[in-house]
Every structure is written in C-alpha cells, then in structure tokens.
Amino acid sequence: MSKIIISKENYHHNLGLLVKKAGSKDKIMVVIKDNAYGHGLEIMAKLAKDYGIKKAAVKTLQEALLVENLFDEVLILANHPPAEVVDSNISFAVHSLEFLQKFPKNSKIHLNIDTGMHRNGILMSQVQEALEYIEQNSLILKGVFTHFRSADDMNGELFWQQENWKKAKQEAKQKIEELNLNMPAFHSCNSAALLRSKDEIKDDFARCGIATYGYTHIDKNIDTFDLKPVLSLYASRLSSRVLKSQEKVGYGGVYEAKKDMIISTYDIGYGDGFFRYDGLGDLKIANGQKILGRVSMDSLCIKGDKQSICLFNDASELSLYFKTITYEILTKLMPWITREVV
Ligand SMILES: *Cc1c(COP(=O)(O)O)cnc(C)c1O
C-alpha cells in the first residue's frame, strides 16, 4: 500500500526552532488546516499537543470538531458563520462586517483586520464600528488579527504592512478598553513573518503552518533556516514486467525502452494527489530515478522491481519542477493514503 511517513523528530525540531523565535510554546498556534497541509489532521494535532502546543488553527468547523479536545483553543479560519452557537473552545475568524452580523450571540470570534492584503478582513476604518457591534451583540472577542501578503519577499512590503498592523492594534486596544471588553489576543505572523522577525514577537502568538512541516519560501537572499521536511511519500509495487527494447510504457507511449529492462508499476497516481508528470521533463524521485512515461490516475512506472519506492521526502524539488509552492504539493495528498508516524 502507498504510505505517508511522518517524522515526529523533524516536526518537533521545526516546532523547537519556531518556539525559540517566538519566545515560548504559548506563542505558537499551529496551523493544521486542510488536513494539516496533507500530513493528516489528527496525527499532526496529537504531535503538536505532545510537544506542548496549546492552540491550533483549522479551515472548517468539521476539522475543528476532530481536534478540539487536544487544545485550549481551536481557531477556524475559513468557515461561514454557524447557524447556532458553537459552545466550546472553538472560535471563528470574522472576515467582514457583513459576516460579523451573522454570528449567533455568545460566539467566540477573532476579528480579522485588512492591513493591506485586501483578501479578507474589515477595513482599518471599520474597527470602531465592529467593536461596538461586538459589545452590543454579546459576541465574545477572543482575538484580533491580520495576515501579511509579502512575508516571503525581498522588499519592504512586510515592514509597511507591519506598520499598518501596529496602528490598527493600538486603535483596537484603545477602543476595547473604552468598551470594557476583555482584552483579546493579538496575532499577525505566519511562518515567514515569524522566521524573519529579529526579536521576540510583540504579538501574543504567531500562526505557523508551512515551517512546522519543514518548509519556507522566504527569499534565500534574506536568510535560510534549519527546517526539516516532515513528510515522505512511498508507493508500493503493483506489478512488474520486462519492457523489451523499443516497447513503450503507459499512456501515449512516451517512454520507450532502449534495451530490455525490468519495470514496475506503483500504486500512486495523480488521483492520489501526486502531480501529473507528463513523462517528458527532467523530474527525479527521491532516489534519483526517473518516472517512466506519464503518471496515470492510480499508478506510475519506475525501472526495477523494488517492493516500495520513496517518491519524495522533500516537496521543494517537486514544487520547483511544477512551478508551484510546497503548500500545494503537500495539501493535494489525498486523505485516504495511510499515514504512519515514525
Ligand atoms: C494558512 C494561514 C496561515 C499559515 O501560513 P503559513 O505560511 O503556512 O505559516 C496563517 N494565517 C492565516 C490566516 C492562514 O490562512
């Protein structure tokens, strides 16, 4: 069977590095949305808890319900307002004033402020109105946050947005005091912004996803970091045969044997979330071998007859080859692939 191996040691190593940056374990919220970036939601939630992390962020209520008992707080980043109040340690990100008005009384919320990304969040000029609405409608303000658009990039944009955040935060704090609301947590950094911060962060915590899994897309001219990939993908052999000289394998027959060779087919394809290699370019799997011919929906072909083969233990090369980011290589891996922690 195909298999994903999760390295607990590497995950805890990455958490250690981030905790050191942030200042303490309490200053890290692990982002385990989208099935923990393809690693397996419940597996990664348990590993984070074992390490001493107390906060997590997920995508939906469905994900939150699976892990809520492992954390003090679970923040849902991309759910619509629920019809009834969710009475637990689950809180919801609020992305607009319109959205805010749909939450049932006593909902726990984190108010998202748009400080320049313009993807989600209330405008900085709407902070007062939002806080007054929260106070008048008995919503429970657990957090105020923002998200940076250019934390990976070699330019001044991160600093510009951090200045906006500083202003938004000051204004929100002042208004919260005036309204006599409990002071919420303030948070802004993703992995990249945390990794780039020179001093301990001023916020209450950072929301870290990709770096916990061992990757960063921060421009290498800015800095490099000792992160270790957590996930490896293994495929196992379905069948073997001799491909005779000049015979071709797979759809379109794009790979042709130069001489007689043993080939095997393995049980991972693009239907499992592995990118569809077209058999033409210079792509190598973990052991340096090439995939022979096109990747099929449920299988791919490699020279030899090994029982099991590691397709990748570092998503960076695949992401470069397919002109995407490691996030996408990882999150695409389907939940039905068996996950095993070592
Ligand atoms: C996904 C996400 C994160 C995590 O970002 P990484 O770059 O993976 O650390 C943080 N905050 C928000 C709002 C997100 O959507």
PDB file of N, CA and C and ligand atoms in Angstrom, residues 31 33 37 77 119 145 147 189-192 207-211 327, ligand 1:
ATOM      1  N   VAL A  31      -0.888  25.792  12.595  1.00  0.00           N
ATOM      2  CA  VAL A  31      -1.932  25.810  11.565  1.00  0.00           C
ATOM      3  C   VAL A  31      -2.008  24.414  10.956  1.00  0.00           C
ATOM      4  N   LYS A  33      -4.790  23.396   9.153  1.00  0.00           N
ATOM      5  CA  LYS A  33      -5.913  23.415   8.203  1.00  0.00           C
ATOM      6  C   LYS A  33      -5.616  22.478   7.029  1.00  0.00           C
ATOM      7  N   TYR A  37      -2.032  20.426   6.049  1.00  0.00           N
ATOM      8  CA  TYR A  37      -1.262  20.567   4.807  1.00  0.00           C
ATOM      9  C   TYR A  37      -0.969  19.174   4.220  1.00  0.00           C
ATOM     10  N   LEU A  77     -10.419  29.210  10.422  1.00  0.00           N
ATOM     11  CA  LEU A  77     -10.002  30.320   9.569  1.00  0.00           C
ATOM     12  C   LEU A  77     -10.964  30.627   8.432  1.00  0.00           C
ATOM     13  N   ARG A 119      -7.519  40.686   0.997  1.00  0.00           N
ATOM     14  CA  ARG A 119      -8.142  39.401   0.690  1.00  0.00           C
ATOM     15  C   ARG A 119      -9.360  39.241   1.574  1.00  0.00           C
ATOM     16  N   PHE A 145      -6.709  40.005  14.607  1.00  0.00           N
ATOM     17  CA  PHE A 145      -5.529  39.579  13.844  1.00  0.00           C
ATOM     18  C   PHE A 145      -5.491  40.172  12.452  1.00  0.00           C
ATOM     19  N   HIS A 147      -3.197  39.421   8.399  1.00  0.00           N
ATOM     20  CA  HIS A 147      -2.375  38.465   7.642  1.00  0.00           C
ATOM     21  C   HIS A 147      -1.523  39.250   6.658  1.00  0.00           C
ATOM     22  N   CYS A 189       1.654  37.194  12.631  1.00  0.00           N
ATOM     23  CA  CYS A 189       2.689  36.487  11.855  1.00  0.00           C
ATOM     24  C   CYS A 189       2.250  35.111  11.380  1.00  0.00           C
ATOM     25  N   ASN A 190       2.554  34.810  10.125  1.00  0.00           N
ATOM     26  CA  ASN A 190       2.549  33.424   9.655  1.00  0.00           C
ATOM     27  C   ASN A 190       3.980  32.903   9.842  1.00  0.00           C
ATOM     28  N   SER A 191       4.275  31.753   9.264  1.00  0.00           N
ATOM     29  CA  SER A 191       5.628  31.189   9.432  1.00  0.00           C
ATOM     30  C   SER A 191       6.702  32.179   9.003  1.00  0.00           C
ATOM     31  N   ALA A 192       6.540  32.709   7.790  1.00  0.00           N
ATOM     32  CA  ALA A 192       7.607  33.540   7.218  1.00  0.00           C
ATOM     33  C   ALA A 192       7.833  34.800   8.050  1.00  0.00           C
ATOM     34  N   ARG A 207       0.830  32.407  13.975  1.00  0.00           N
ATOM     35  CA  ARG A 207       0.124  31.269  13.372  1.00  0.00           C
ATOM     36  C   ARG A 207       1.059  30.594  12.369  1.00  0.00           C
ATOM     37  N   CYS A 208       1.557  29.422  12.725  1.00  0.00           N
ATOM     38  CA  CYS A 208       2.587  28.789  11.891  1.00  0.00           C
ATOM     39  C   CYS A 208       2.096  27.523  11.217  1.00  0.00           C
ATOM     40  N   GLY A 209       2.173  27.531   9.908  1.00  0.00           N
ATOM     41  CA  GLY A 209       1.845  26.343   9.129  1.00  0.00           C
ATOM     42  C   GLY A 209       3.080  25.775   8.475  1.00  0.00           C
ATOM     43  N   ILE A 210       3.416  26.286   7.298  1.00  0.00           N
ATOM     44  CA  ILE A 210       4.393  25.641   6.423  1.00  0.00           C
ATOM     45  C   ILE A 210       5.737  25.344   7.108  1.00  0.00           C
ATOM     46  N   ALA A 211       6.206  26.234   7.971  1.00  0.00           N
ATOM     47  CA  ALA A 211       7.517  25.996   8.597  1.00  0.00           C
ATOM     48  C   ALA A 211       7.471  24.808   9.557  1.00  0.00           C
ATOM     49  N   TYR A 327       3.345  24.198  -0.449  1.00  0.00           N
ATOM     50  CA  TYR A 327       1.995  24.103   0.130  1.00  0.00           C
ATOM     51  C   TYR A 327       1.092  23.238  -0.757  1.00  0.00           C
TER      52      TYR A 327
HETATM   53  C1  LIG B   1      -2.728  29.412   6.242  1.00  0.00           C
HETATM   54  C2  LIG B   1      -2.649  30.579   7.113  1.00  0.00           C
HETATM   55  C3  LIG B   1      -1.556  30.748   7.978  1.00  0.00           C
HETATM   56  C4  LIG B   1      -0.329  29.869   7.957  1.00  0.00           C
HETATM   57  O1  LIG B   1       0.568  30.329   6.972  1.00  0.00           O
HETATM   58  P1  LIG B   1       1.990  29.624   6.766  1.00  0.00           P
HETATM   59  O2  LIG B   1       2.608  30.425   5.689  1.00  0.00           O
HETATM   60  O3  LIG B   1       1.710  28.226   6.329  1.00  0.00           O
HETATM   61  O4  LIG B   1       2.688  29.682   8.058  1.00  0.00           O
HETATM   62  C5  LIG B   1      -1.596  31.803   8.875  1.00  0.00           C
HETATM   63  N1  LIG B   1      -2.647  32.639   8.900  1.00  0.00           N
HETATM   64  C6  LIG B   1      -3.703  32.525   8.080  1.00  0.00           C
HETATM   65  C7  LIG B   1      -4.816  33.487   8.169  1.00  0.00           C
HETATM   66  C8  LIG B   1      -3.741  31.497   7.144  1.00  0.00           C
HETATM   67  O5  LIG B   1      -4.768  31.399   6.309  1.00  0.00           O
END
